[in-house]
Amino acid sequence: MDQRCAVSRKRWISSLFTEPFKGWGGGALLPIAFTIIFDIFPPEKRGKMSGMFGAVFGLSSVLGPLLGAIITDSIGWHWVFYINVPIGIVSVFLIARYYQESLEHRKQKIDWSGAITLVVAVVSLMFALELGGKSYAWDSVQILFFFAVFLVFGTIFFIVERKAEEPIISFWMFKNRLFATSQILAFLYGGTFIILAVFIPIFVQAVYGESATSAGFILTPMMIGSVIGSMIGGTMQTKVPFRRLMTISVISFFAGMLLLANMSPDTARLWLTLFMMISGFGVGFSFSLLPSASMNDLEPRYRGSANSTNSFMRSLGMTLGVTIFGTIQTNVLTNRLADAFSGMKGAPSQVGDPQAIFQEGARSQIPPDILNKVIDAMSQSITYVFFACIIPDCTCGDYGRIYGKCTGTHI
């Protein structure tokens, strides 16, 4: 599929027809990895190994987009897909050579009805949130239609899953408070952490005026912080109650996000680096703790389903987070620009592509008084989003306290 994406001459064609196949294959990697950990390692070693895998996940979440930007700028966007072909070949060899299992195999029945209804519901919600207030008014027929489709297919999904023999999401697991809380936290962490990976490079490029490559490298401190947090969380989860670890995670993530929300164009790069490390350290705990908590005290045959549900909730949070907070940032930016340029004849009041204005060639063409206003507007819109993310962070703290009342706080 990566090769098919690379040879496609039109990006929208590759995204429409080939990215779903890549998603189906790649989406299974993380759940399978954590399930294997629980199958082959004794309880006293699972925490350490979960921390290592969580650190790899956090590392790849930040390093992947950075490498993608470098490859696109230096070689071409096709190589973002081509580079995965040799990696896939090596992976297939390693799996065939070293991955041996002795399990009782039985025929599996794919829940096609659940998969289709879930995809339609989620995609409809994304279209409604992405197009609402931009291409169409919130009360327009198109947006109301997407919301209606989301509600209808979402309801059908819940009905179908309750009757399916092998459902995509086993709702009976949510009766376990530890499992249910882990899914909520995965959703909230996913929806806020991705905002940092998206908007901090934009802030560096647009406000500081640095190149796209330099803006990508700015995520390195957050990457380091997340790796450290994941390792500590994984190592200590068999020794320290889960509630205490989650408290450290939430406080650190909240503090880092609050500091980022108070940035301005005058904030030094050193301070931005520190703020990112604090945020990354806090969210890093979730990479190792939440998958382990999801599988805690479950029979081996349910571990894969539990872990895949946790991975799905995190991915869903990331998807909706980018859509919702991206819409907020665009609206705030538009309003700030309109206020800044009100009464100034000939000054722009709308920005189609915010990053285009801050490219090196375009930036030098903008008069200083206009440029400063645009920079302030961009800075305020991004920090506004960081401030809005504090609300989900506080919710994480509320749910984190529930872990203290659950059984199995030593995972």
XYZ file of C-alpha atoms in Angstrom:
411
model
C 0.000 0.000 0.000
C 2.900 2.364 0.686
C 4.222 1.673 -2.801
C 0.765 2.311 -4.279
C 0.567 5.618 -2.403
C 3.975 6.636 -3.693
C 3.199 6.044 -7.353
C -0.093 7.923 -7.168
C 0.366 11.245 -8.887
C -2.485 12.900 -7.072
C -2.391 13.068 -3.275
C -6.117 12.970 -2.805
C -6.340 9.745 -4.810
C -3.721 8.053 -2.640
C -5.411 9.257 0.523
C -8.844 8.129 -0.583
C -8.050 4.654 -1.867
C -4.845 3.521 -0.212
C -4.591 5.150 3.211
C -7.518 3.074 4.603
C -5.576 -0.123 3.849
C -2.482 1.272 5.557
C -4.609 2.187 8.540
C -6.071 -1.294 8.825
C -2.611 -2.826 8.859
C -0.860 -0.276 11.029
C -3.701 0.017 13.512
C -3.124 -3.532 14.709
C 0.553 -3.104 15.555
C 0.246 -1.394 18.941
C -2.511 -3.634 20.398
C -0.692 -6.784 19.299
C 2.603 -5.578 20.784
C 1.155 -4.971 24.256
C -0.822 -8.210 24.120
C 2.376 -10.144 23.371
C 4.031 -8.522 26.394
C 1.300 -9.840 28.686
C 1.504 -13.285 27.087
C 5.252 -13.920 27.273
C 6.426 -11.942 30.314
C 5.608 -12.633 33.988
C 3.736 -9.921 35.923
C 6.866 -8.542 37.601
C 8.465 -7.772 34.201
C 5.424 -6.515 32.315
C 5.698 -3.020 33.683
C 9.258 -2.544 32.496
C 8.501 -3.925 29.047
C 5.316 -1.850 28.780
C 7.370 1.215 29.579
C 9.794 0.385 26.781
C 7.027 -0.141 24.243
C 5.227 2.968 25.420
C 8.414 4.956 25.008
C 8.751 3.670 21.440
C 5.166 4.693 20.729
C 5.711 8.181 22.093
C 9.007 8.469 20.245
C 7.477 7.447 16.932
C 4.466 9.742 17.373
C 6.773 12.764 17.404
C 9.690 11.504 15.310
C 7.510 10.240 12.446
C 6.042 13.601 11.392
C 9.482 15.196 11.751
C 11.146 12.670 9.450
C 8.223 12.977 7.077
C 8.752 16.715 6.809
C 12.499 16.296 6.232
C 11.970 13.635 3.562
C 9.317 15.737 1.825
C 11.506 18.844 1.768
C 14.711 17.094 0.701
C 13.556 14.266 -1.587
C 9.843 14.452 -2.300
C 6.541 13.443 -0.743
C 6.466 10.113 -2.606
C 9.385 8.893 -0.471
C 7.324 9.259 2.678
C 5.605 6.101 1.437
C 8.501 4.470 -0.428
C 10.653 4.428 2.711
C 8.192 2.094 4.410
C 8.619 -0.592 1.742
C 12.092 -1.830 2.877
C 11.018 -1.437 6.492
C 8.027 -3.648 5.797
C 10.179 -6.264 4.072
C 12.545 -6.437 7.051
C 9.576 -6.654 9.433
C 8.069 -9.571 7.499
C 11.396 -11.416 7.640
C 11.769 -10.877 11.394
C 8.209 -12.009 12.058
C 8.605 -15.131 9.927
C 11.968 -15.956 11.498
C 11.476 -15.181 15.178
C 7.773 -14.819 15.950
C 6.609 -18.262 17.039
C 3.427 -18.907 18.961
C 1.602 -21.980 20.213
C -1.989 -20.973 20.762
C -5.271 -22.769 20.330
C -6.547 -21.407 17.047
C -10.223 -21.121 16.239
C -12.228 -19.601 13.465
C -12.738 -15.852 13.874
C -15.812 -13.979 12.715
C -15.213 -10.385 11.636
C -17.800 -7.915 12.851
C -18.382 -6.217 9.506
C -21.623 -4.551 10.604
C -19.915 -2.963 13.589
C -16.926 -1.848 11.534
C -19.021 -0.217 8.811
C -21.398 1.586 11.161
C -18.516 2.823 13.320
C -16.579 4.191 10.339
C -19.629 5.958 8.920
C -20.464 7.488 12.307
C -16.937 8.730 13.023
C -16.334 10.057 9.489
C -19.668 11.905 9.529
C -18.801 13.540 12.831
C -15.404 14.588 11.491
C -16.954 16.149 8.382
C -19.478 18.031 10.493
C -16.823 19.436 12.829
C -14.366 20.215 10.033
C -16.802 21.916 7.644
C -19.031 23.571 10.240
C -18.439 27.303 10.512
C -16.091 27.233 7.496
C -17.559 25.883 4.303
C -21.086 25.760 5.719
C -22.953 27.408 8.582
C -23.495 25.303 11.677
C -27.263 25.318 11.100
C -26.988 24.522 7.377
C -28.607 21.461 5.849
C -25.217 19.889 5.087
C -23.884 20.109 8.642
C -27.155 18.996 10.205
C -27.156 16.057 7.793
C -23.693 14.941 8.916
C -24.683 15.208 12.577
C -27.848 13.223 11.879
C -25.863 10.495 10.104
C -23.482 10.374 13.073
C -26.328 9.935 15.552
C -28.150 7.328 13.462
C -25.139 5.161 12.668
C -23.718 5.654 16.158
C -26.949 4.301 17.617
C -26.967 1.398 15.159
C -23.359 0.642 16.108
C -24.232 0.314 19.799
C -27.175 -1.949 18.977
C -25.146 -4.137 16.623
C -22.234 -4.480 19.046
C -24.460 -5.702 21.853
C -25.643 -8.571 19.650
C -22.432 -9.414 17.792
C -20.698 -12.699 18.621
C -17.238 -11.132 18.393
C -17.778 -7.361 18.593
C -15.184 -4.754 17.750
C -15.769 -3.173 21.146
C -16.898 -5.443 23.967
C -19.135 -3.196 26.021
C -19.284 -5.642 28.898
C -15.672 -4.707 29.665
C -16.820 -1.193 30.515
C -18.529 -2.594 33.590
C -15.016 -2.816 35.011
C -14.296 0.658 36.361
C -10.561 0.348 35.820
C -11.048 -0.565 32.164
C -13.707 2.088 31.522
C -11.631 4.832 33.120
C -8.576 3.790 31.098
C -10.519 4.276 27.860
C -11.737 7.726 28.876
C -8.220 8.768 29.818
C -6.808 7.401 26.549
C -9.349 9.475 24.628
C -8.588 12.660 26.569
C -4.811 12.249 26.475
C -4.899 11.487 22.763
C -7.025 14.536 22.000
C -4.721 16.949 23.827
C -1.261 15.498 23.223
C -1.688 15.605 19.446
C -2.416 19.335 19.680
C 1.101 19.949 20.944
C 2.637 17.965 18.095
C 0.585 19.937 15.565
C 0.622 23.510 16.846
C 4.050 23.897 18.437
C 5.844 23.561 15.069
C 3.370 26.056 13.595
C 4.082 28.421 16.475
C 7.842 28.152 15.921
C 7.566 28.622 12.181
C 4.919 31.339 12.204
C 5.783 33.316 15.322
C 9.540 32.800 15.551
C 9.955 32.832 11.779
C 12.040 29.665 11.584
C 12.133 27.085 8.795
C 9.833 24.064 8.602
C 12.706 21.679 9.372
C 13.761 23.704 12.413
C 10.138 23.803 13.546
C 10.013 20.026 13.331
C 13.139 19.572 15.435
C 11.605 21.711 18.166
C 9.513 18.680 19.170
C 12.623 16.781 20.289
C 12.406 17.955 23.953
C 8.802 16.820 24.177
C 9.813 13.506 22.653
C 12.547 13.055 25.256
C 10.164 13.948 28.073
C 7.550 11.448 26.876
C 10.122 8.660 26.656
C 11.308 9.343 30.215
C 7.736 9.488 31.514
C 6.778 6.263 29.776
C 9.808 4.418 31.143
C 9.170 5.615 34.698
C 5.461 4.812 34.500
C 6.095 1.331 33.113
C 8.825 0.497 35.600
C 6.950 1.748 38.664
C 3.459 0.453 37.849
C 4.079 -2.836 39.687
C 5.415 -1.020 42.759
C 3.414 2.199 43.068
C -0.395 2.482 43.100
C -1.765 3.515 39.743
C -3.523 6.517 41.267
C -0.223 8.059 42.397
C 1.367 7.585 38.989
C -1.627 9.138 37.265
C -1.487 12.058 39.685
C 2.118 12.742 38.664
C 1.120 12.429 35.015
C -1.847 14.794 35.213
C -0.047 17.435 37.285
C 2.952 17.479 34.956
C 0.794 17.567 31.817
C -1.419 20.275 33.290
C 1.555 22.392 34.353
C 3.216 22.109 30.958
C 0.017 22.976 29.099
C -0.646 25.949 31.385
C 2.842 27.289 30.773
C 2.428 26.854 27.020
C -0.906 28.651 27.164
C 0.805 31.732 28.596
C 3.431 32.056 25.873
C 3.837 35.132 23.693
C 6.039 36.118 20.724
C 8.620 37.293 23.276
C 8.897 33.892 24.993
C 12.453 32.584 24.686
C 13.117 29.293 22.942
C 14.715 27.943 26.109
C 11.467 28.365 28.017
C 9.486 26.737 25.214
C 11.854 23.766 25.385
C 11.308 23.429 29.126
C 7.527 23.695 28.788
C 7.502 20.937 26.186
C 9.628 18.612 28.297
C 7.229 19.025 31.216
C 4.212 18.300 29.012
C 5.884 15.342 27.326
C 6.934 13.883 30.665
C 3.355 14.009 31.902
C 1.714 12.449 28.872
C 4.462 9.814 28.599
C 3.013 7.958 31.595
C -0.153 7.210 29.637
C 1.718 5.395 26.875
C 2.680 2.564 29.216
C 0.089 2.736 32.002
C -3.204 2.854 30.114
C -2.664 -0.247 27.913
C -1.576 -2.221 30.976
C -4.562 -1.014 32.981
C -6.909 -1.976 30.166
C -5.727 -5.603 30.258
C -5.483 -5.894 34.027
C -7.253 -8.961 35.490
C -8.659 -10.020 32.103
C -8.480 -13.529 30.694
C -5.777 -13.948 28.026
C -8.314 -14.322 25.213
C -9.752 -10.861 25.970
C -6.441 -8.984 26.182
C -6.245 -8.284 22.468
C -9.751 -6.841 22.408
C -9.080 -4.711 25.498
C -5.827 -3.333 24.130
C -7.281 -2.634 20.695
C -10.122 -0.721 22.343
C -7.616 1.406 24.232
C -5.649 2.069 21.049
C -8.856 2.977 19.212
C -9.946 5.402 21.919
C -6.574 7.160 21.837
C -6.661 7.362 18.038
C -10.239 8.613 18.106
C -9.249 11.290 20.602
C -6.338 12.347 18.395
C -8.566 12.542 15.327
C -11.347 14.517 16.977
C -8.844 16.646 18.898
C -7.148 17.839 15.732
C -10.516 18.557 14.121
C -12.115 20.353 17.063
C -9.128 22.340 18.292
C -8.033 23.047 14.734
C -11.424 24.607 14.077
C -11.138 26.652 17.264
C -7.688 27.903 16.301
C -8.829 28.927 12.827
C -11.833 30.812 14.164
C -9.795 32.578 16.837
C -7.128 33.516 14.298
C -9.719 34.929 11.908
C -11.319 36.989 14.671
C -7.977 38.277 15.958
C -6.935 39.311 12.452
C -10.246 41.035 11.867
C -9.866 42.989 15.121
C -6.220 43.828 14.434
C -6.862 45.124 10.927
C -10.190 46.801 11.507
C -9.979 50.296 10.085
C -6.749 49.553 8.205
C -7.535 49.868 4.510
C -5.964 47.184 2.331
C -4.821 44.999 5.237
C -5.833 41.342 5.198
C -8.649 40.260 7.467
C -8.789 36.622 6.447
C -6.058 34.000 6.227
C -6.583 31.022 3.957
C -3.385 29.143 4.809
C -1.794 30.603 7.963
C 1.566 28.922 7.337
C 1.875 30.368 3.828
C 2.164 33.883 5.221
C 5.128 32.845 7.355
C 7.232 31.253 4.677
C 10.593 32.929 4.373
C 9.906 34.548 1.008
C 6.434 35.780 1.896
C 7.466 36.954 5.356
C 10.068 39.371 4.011
C 7.478 40.978 1.749
C 5.139 41.930 4.603
C 5.499 45.432 6.117
C 6.715 45.282 9.745
C 3.562 46.812 11.254
C 1.355 44.329 9.383
C 3.669 41.405 10.175
C 3.655 42.132 13.915
C -0.132 42.150 13.996
C -0.319 38.852 12.138
C 2.290 37.301 14.438
C 0.372 38.432 17.520
C -2.863 37.046 16.087
C -1.239 33.691 15.330
C 0.379 33.526 18.763
C -2.888 34.308 20.530
C -4.854 31.755 18.509
C -2.416 28.944 19.294
C -2.075 29.740 22.991
C -5.866 29.979 23.172
C -6.019 26.375 21.969
C -3.462 25.328 24.588
C -5.584 27.021 27.236
C -8.687 25.214 25.950
C -6.822 21.901 26.296
C -6.548 22.515 30.032
C -10.218 21.570 30.380
C -9.678 17.955 29.210
C -6.529 17.855 31.346
C -8.565 18.703 34.436
C -11.034 15.984 33.471
C -8.125 13.540 33.359
C -7.366 14.461 36.949
C -10.940 13.718 38.002
C -10.919 10.305 36.368
C -7.419 9.590 37.624
C -8.724 9.754 41.201
C -11.197 6.987 40.388
C -8.306 4.574 39.976
C -7.674 4.809 43.691
C -11.078 3.206 44.318
C -10.556 0.359 41.854
C -9.149 -3.067 42.531
C -5.867 -3.928 40.888
C -4.169 -0.579 41.386
C -0.853 -2.465 41.346
C -0.755 -3.652 37.769
